[in-house]
Coordinates of C-alpha atoms and ligand atoms in Angstrom, one line a residue:
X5 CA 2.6 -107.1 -55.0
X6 CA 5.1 -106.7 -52.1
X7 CA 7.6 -106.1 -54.9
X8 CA 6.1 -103.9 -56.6
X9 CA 5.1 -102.1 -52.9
X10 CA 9.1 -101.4 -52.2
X11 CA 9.4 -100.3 -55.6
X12 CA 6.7 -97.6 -55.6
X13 CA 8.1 -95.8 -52.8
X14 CA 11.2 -95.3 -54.4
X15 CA 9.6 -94.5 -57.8
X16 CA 7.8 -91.3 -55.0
X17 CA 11.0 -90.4 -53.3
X18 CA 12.3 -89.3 -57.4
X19 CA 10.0 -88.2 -58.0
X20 CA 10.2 -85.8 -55.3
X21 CA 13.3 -85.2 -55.7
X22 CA 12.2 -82.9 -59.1
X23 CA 10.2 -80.6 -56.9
X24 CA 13.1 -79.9 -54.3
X25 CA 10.7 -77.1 -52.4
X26 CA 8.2 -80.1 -51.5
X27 CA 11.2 -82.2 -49.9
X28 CA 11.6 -82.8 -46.3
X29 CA 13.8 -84.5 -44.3
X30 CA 10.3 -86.7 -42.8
X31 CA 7.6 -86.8 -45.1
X32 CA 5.8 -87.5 -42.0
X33 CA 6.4 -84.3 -40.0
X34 CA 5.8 -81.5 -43.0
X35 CA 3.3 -79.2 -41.3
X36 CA 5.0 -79.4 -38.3
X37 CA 8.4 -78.4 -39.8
X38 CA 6.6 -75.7 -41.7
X39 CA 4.9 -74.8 -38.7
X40 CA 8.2 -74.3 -37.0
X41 CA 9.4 -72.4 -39.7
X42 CA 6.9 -69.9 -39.7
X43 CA 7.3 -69.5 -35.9
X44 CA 10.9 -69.2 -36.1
X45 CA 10.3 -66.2 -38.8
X46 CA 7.3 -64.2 -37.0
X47 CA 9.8 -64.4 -34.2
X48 CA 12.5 -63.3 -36.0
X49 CA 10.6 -60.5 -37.2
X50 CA 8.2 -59.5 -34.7
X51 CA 9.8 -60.0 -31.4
X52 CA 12.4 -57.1 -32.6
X53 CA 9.4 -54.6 -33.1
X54 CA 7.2 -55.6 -30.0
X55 CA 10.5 -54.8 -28.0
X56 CA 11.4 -51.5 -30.1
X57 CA 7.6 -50.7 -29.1
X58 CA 8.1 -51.6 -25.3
X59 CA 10.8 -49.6 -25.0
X60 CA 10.1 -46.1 -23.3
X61 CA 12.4 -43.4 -25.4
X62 CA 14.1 -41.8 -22.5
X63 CA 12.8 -38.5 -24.0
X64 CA 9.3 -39.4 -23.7
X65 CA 8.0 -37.1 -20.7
X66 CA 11.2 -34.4 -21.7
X67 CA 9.7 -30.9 -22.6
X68 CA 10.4 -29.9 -26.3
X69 CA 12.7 -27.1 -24.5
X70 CA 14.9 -28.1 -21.9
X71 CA 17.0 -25.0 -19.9
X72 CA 14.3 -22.1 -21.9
X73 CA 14.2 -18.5 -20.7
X74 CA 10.9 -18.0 -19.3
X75 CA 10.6 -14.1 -20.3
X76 CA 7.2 -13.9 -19.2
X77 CA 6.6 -16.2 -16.7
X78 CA 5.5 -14.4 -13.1
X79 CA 7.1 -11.2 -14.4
X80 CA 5.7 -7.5 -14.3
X81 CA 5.9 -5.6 -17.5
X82 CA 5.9 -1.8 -17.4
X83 CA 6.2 0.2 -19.9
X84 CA 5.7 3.6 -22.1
X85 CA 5.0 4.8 -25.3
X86 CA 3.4 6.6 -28.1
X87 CA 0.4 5.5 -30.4
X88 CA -2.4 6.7 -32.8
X89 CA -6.1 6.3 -33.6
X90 CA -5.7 5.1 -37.3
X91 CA -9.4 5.4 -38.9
X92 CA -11.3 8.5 -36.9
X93 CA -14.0 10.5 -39.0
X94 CA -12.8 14.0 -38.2
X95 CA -9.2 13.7 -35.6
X96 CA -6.3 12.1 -35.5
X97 CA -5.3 11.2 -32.1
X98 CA -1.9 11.3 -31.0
X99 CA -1.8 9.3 -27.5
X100 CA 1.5 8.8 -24.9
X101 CA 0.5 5.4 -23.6
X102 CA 1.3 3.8 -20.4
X103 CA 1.1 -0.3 -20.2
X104 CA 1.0 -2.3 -16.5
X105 CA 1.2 -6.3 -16.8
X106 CA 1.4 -9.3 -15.0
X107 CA 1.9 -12.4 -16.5
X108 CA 0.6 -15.4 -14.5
X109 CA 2.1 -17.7 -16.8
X110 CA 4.6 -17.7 -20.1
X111 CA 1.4 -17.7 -21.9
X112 CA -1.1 -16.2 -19.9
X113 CA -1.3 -12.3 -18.3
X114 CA -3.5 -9.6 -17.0
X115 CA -2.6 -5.9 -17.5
X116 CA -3.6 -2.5 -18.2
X117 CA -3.1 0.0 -21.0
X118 CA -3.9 4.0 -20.8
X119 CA -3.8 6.1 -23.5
X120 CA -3.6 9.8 -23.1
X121 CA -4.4 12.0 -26.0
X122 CA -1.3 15.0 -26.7
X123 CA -3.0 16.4 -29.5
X124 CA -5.9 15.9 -31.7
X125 CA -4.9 16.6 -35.7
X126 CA -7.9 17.4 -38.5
X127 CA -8.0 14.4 -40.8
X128 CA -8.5 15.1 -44.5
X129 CA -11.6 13.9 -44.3
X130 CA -12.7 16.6 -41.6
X131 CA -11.4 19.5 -44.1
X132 CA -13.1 18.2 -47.2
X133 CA -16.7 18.4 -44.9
X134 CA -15.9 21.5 -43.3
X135 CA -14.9 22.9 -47.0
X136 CA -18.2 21.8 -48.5
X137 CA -20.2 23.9 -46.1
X138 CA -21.2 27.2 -45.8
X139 CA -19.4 29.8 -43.9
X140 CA -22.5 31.5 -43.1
X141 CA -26.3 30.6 -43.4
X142 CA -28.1 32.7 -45.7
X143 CA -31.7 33.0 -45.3
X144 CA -34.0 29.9 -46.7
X145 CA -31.3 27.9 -46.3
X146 CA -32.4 24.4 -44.5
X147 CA -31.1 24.7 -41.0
X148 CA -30.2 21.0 -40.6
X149 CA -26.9 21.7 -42.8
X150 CA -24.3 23.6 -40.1
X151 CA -22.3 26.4 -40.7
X152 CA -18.8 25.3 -41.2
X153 CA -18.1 26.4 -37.3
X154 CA -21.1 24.9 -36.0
X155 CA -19.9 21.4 -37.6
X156 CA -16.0 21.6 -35.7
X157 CA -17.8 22.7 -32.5
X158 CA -19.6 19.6 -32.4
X159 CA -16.9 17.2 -33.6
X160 CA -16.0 14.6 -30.9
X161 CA -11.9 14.8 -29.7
X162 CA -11.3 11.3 -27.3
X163 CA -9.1 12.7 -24.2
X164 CA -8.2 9.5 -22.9
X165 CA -8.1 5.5 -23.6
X166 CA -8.3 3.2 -20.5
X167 CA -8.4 -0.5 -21.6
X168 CA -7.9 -3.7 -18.5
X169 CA -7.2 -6.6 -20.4
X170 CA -6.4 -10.5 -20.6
X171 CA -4.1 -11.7 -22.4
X172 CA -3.3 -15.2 -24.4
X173 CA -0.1 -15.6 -25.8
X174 CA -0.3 -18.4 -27.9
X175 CA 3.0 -18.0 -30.2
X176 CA 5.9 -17.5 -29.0
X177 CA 10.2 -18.7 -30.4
X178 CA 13.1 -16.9 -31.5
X179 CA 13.1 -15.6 -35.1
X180 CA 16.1 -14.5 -37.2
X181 CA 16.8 -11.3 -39.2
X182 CA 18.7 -12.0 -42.4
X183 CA 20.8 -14.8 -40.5
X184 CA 22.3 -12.0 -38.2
X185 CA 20.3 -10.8 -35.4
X186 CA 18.6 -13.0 -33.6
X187 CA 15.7 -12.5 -31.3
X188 CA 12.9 -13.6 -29.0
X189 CA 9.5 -12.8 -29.8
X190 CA 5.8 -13.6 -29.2
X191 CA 2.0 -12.7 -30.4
X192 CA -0.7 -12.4 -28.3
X193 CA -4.7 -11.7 -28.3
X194 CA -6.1 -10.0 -25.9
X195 CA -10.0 -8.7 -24.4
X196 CA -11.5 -7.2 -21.6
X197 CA -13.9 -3.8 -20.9
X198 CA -12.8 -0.6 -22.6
X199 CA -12.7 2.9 -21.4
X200 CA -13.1 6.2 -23.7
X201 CA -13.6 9.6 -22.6
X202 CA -14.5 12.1 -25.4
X203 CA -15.5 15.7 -25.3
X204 CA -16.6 18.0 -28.1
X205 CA -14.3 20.4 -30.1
X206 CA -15.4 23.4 -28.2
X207 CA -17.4 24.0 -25.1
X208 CA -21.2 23.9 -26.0
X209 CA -24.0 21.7 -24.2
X210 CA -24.1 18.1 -23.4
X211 CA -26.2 16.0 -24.9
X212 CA -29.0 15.0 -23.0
X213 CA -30.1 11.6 -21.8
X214 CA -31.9 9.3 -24.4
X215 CA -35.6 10.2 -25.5
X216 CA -35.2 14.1 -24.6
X217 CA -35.1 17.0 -26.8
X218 CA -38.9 17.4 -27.5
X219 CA -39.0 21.4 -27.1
X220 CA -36.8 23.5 -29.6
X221 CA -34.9 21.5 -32.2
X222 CA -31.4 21.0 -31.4
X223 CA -28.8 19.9 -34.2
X224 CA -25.8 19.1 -32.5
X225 CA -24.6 18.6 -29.1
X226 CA -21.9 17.8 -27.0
X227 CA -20.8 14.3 -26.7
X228 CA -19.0 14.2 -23.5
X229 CA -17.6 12.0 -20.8
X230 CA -16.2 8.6 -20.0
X231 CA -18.1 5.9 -22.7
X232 CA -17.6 2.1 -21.4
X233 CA -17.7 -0.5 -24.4
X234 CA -15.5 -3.3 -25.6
X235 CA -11.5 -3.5 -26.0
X236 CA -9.8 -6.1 -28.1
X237 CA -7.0 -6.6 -30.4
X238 CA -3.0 -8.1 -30.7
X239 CA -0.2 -7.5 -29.8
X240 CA 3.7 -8.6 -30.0
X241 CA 6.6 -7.9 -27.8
X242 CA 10.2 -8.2 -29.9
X243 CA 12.9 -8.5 -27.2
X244 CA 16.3 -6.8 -27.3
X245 CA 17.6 -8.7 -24.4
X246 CA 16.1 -10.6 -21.5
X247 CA 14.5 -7.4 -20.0
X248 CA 13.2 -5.2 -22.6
X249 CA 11.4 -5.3 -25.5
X250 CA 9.2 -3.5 -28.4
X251 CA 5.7 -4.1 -27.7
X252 CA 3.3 -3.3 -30.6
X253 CA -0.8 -3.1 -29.7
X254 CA -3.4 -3.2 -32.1
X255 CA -6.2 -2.3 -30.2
X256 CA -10.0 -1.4 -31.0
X257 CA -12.4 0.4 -28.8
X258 CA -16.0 -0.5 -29.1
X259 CA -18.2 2.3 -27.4
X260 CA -21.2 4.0 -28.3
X261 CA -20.3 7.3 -29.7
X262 CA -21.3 10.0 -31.9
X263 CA -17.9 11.7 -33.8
X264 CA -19.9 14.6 -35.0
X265 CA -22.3 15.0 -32.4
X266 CA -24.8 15.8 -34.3
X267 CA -28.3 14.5 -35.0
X268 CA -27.6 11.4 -36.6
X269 CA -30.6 9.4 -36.6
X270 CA -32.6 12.1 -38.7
X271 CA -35.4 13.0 -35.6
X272 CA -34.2 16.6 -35.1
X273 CA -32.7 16.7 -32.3
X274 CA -29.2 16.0 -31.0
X275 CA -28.9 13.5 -28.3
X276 CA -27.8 10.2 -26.5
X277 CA -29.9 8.7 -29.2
X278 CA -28.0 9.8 -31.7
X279 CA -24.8 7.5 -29.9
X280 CA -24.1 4.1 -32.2
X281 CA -21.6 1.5 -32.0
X282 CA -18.2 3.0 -33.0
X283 CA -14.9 1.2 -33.6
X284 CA -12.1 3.5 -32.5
X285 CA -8.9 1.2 -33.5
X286 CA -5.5 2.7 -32.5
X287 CA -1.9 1.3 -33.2
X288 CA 0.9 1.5 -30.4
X289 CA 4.3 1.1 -30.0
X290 CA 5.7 0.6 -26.6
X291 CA 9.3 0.1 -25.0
X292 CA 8.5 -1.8 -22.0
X293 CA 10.5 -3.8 -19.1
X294 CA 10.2 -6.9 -17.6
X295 CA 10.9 -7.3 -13.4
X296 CA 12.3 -9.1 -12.4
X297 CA 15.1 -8.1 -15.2
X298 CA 16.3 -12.1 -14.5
X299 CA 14.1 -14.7 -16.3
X300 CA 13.1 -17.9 -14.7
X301 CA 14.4 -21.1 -16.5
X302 CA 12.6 -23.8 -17.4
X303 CA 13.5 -27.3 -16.2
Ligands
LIG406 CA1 -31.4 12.5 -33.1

């Protein structure tokens, strides 16, 4: 038996011997030694990443821009311009426009844009009305259709555009033109109150306050005077250097108006009833200046 007990043992250690990845130098210590092993390589592998994760990159609190021309930041804006409405019923209006800014911040400012009409041209729109009318009334003719000069009289010119604003800028970089010229440039939004004073074509009666009107019947009237609505739109500025730019505005008014002051809501007479909810929008180009002409520079 005790022979046959040395024997066996050797007849085992062959037999391992044919599955070489079951060898160990200790039969004994196996999961220990495998144990190890595995330590050894989770160290190996993991101690590398948990110190590439500790590490801080040196460029972790860095702005994405070091050394960037603030162009807006704490600067005044001034500038001047010219502009149009772009979808009136019965005028074009051709405005010089005057812009006043401060910008608190690169992205945020407070200014304030005046337009100032220089002339008020027919649309095509006004012609082909004033063409389908009547130059005079004949008799039994229905007296709510004007007389082609009763219509212009009554048509609604806008004198002047007075819009404060805020202003967000949330885009702004340097773009490229064909690889050549390169310049600075931003968007913006902006919103606040808006200011339109209007007067009719020629000089005939204002229209009366809301509700009035119940003697004679009165077709059309004269919408007149300063109407305060709504002013919103965007804007972009495209510099030429680091104290001028183009600044375009699109911009519309939202005021209660009546463009051909006449009696709009069908009652027979002509007054501040007949005022709705009018979108005046109005394009304008602007060269405008920045002061201090020097930009800050961010850290
Ligand atoms: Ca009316």
């Amino acid at each position: 038996m005790q022979k046959n007990a040395d024997l066996n043992p050797h007849a085992t250690r062959r037999s391992e011997k044919d599955m070489p990845m079951n060898t160990s130098p200790k039969s004994g210590s196996r999961p220990i030694g495998r144990l190890a092993a595995l330590l050894v390589g989770a160290a190996v592998t993991l101690v590398p990443l948990a110190a590439q994760a500790q590490r801080k990159s040196p460029l972790a609190d860095a702005p994405a821009i070091r050394k960037r021309f603030e162009l807006r930041a704490s600067r005044l804006e001034v500038g001047v311009g010219l502009g149009s409405t772009i979808n009136q019923d019965f005028y074009h209006t051709i405005l010089f426009n005057g812009k006043l800014g401060f910008h608190i911040t690169d992205w945020l400012s407070i200014s304030v844009y005046g337009g100032f009409a220089v002339s008020n041209l027919e649309t095509t729109f006004q012609s082909n009305v004033v063409n389908s009318l009547s130059p005079s009334l004949p008799d039994g003719h229905p007296k709510t259709e004007p007389t082609q000069q009763d219509a212009q009289r009554s048509m609604q010119k806008i004198k002047w555009i007075a819009a404060p604003q805020v202003e967000l800028t949330p885009f702004a970089g340097k773009y490229s033109l064909f690889g050549k010229l390169f310049a600075n440039y931003d968007f913006y939004g902006f919103v606040g109150p808006g200011f339109i004073n209007v007067a009719p074509n020629e000089t005939i009666p204002a229209c009366q306050s809301s509700g009035s009107g119940n003697g004679t019947q009165q077709y059309y009237c004269g919408t007149t005077g300063t109407k305060i609505g709504f002013n919103f739109g965007v804007g972009l500025h495209s510099y030429f250097n680091h104290w001028m730019a183009l600044n375009v505005e699109l911009r519309d008014i939202l005021a209660k108006l009546n463009p051909s002051g006449r009696d709009t809501n069908a009652d027979l007479h002509a007054n501040a009833d007949d005022l709705t909810w009018t979108h005046t929008f109005s394009v304008a180009a602007n060269l405008v200046f920045y002061l201090p002409p020097t930009p800050g520079i961010s850290p």
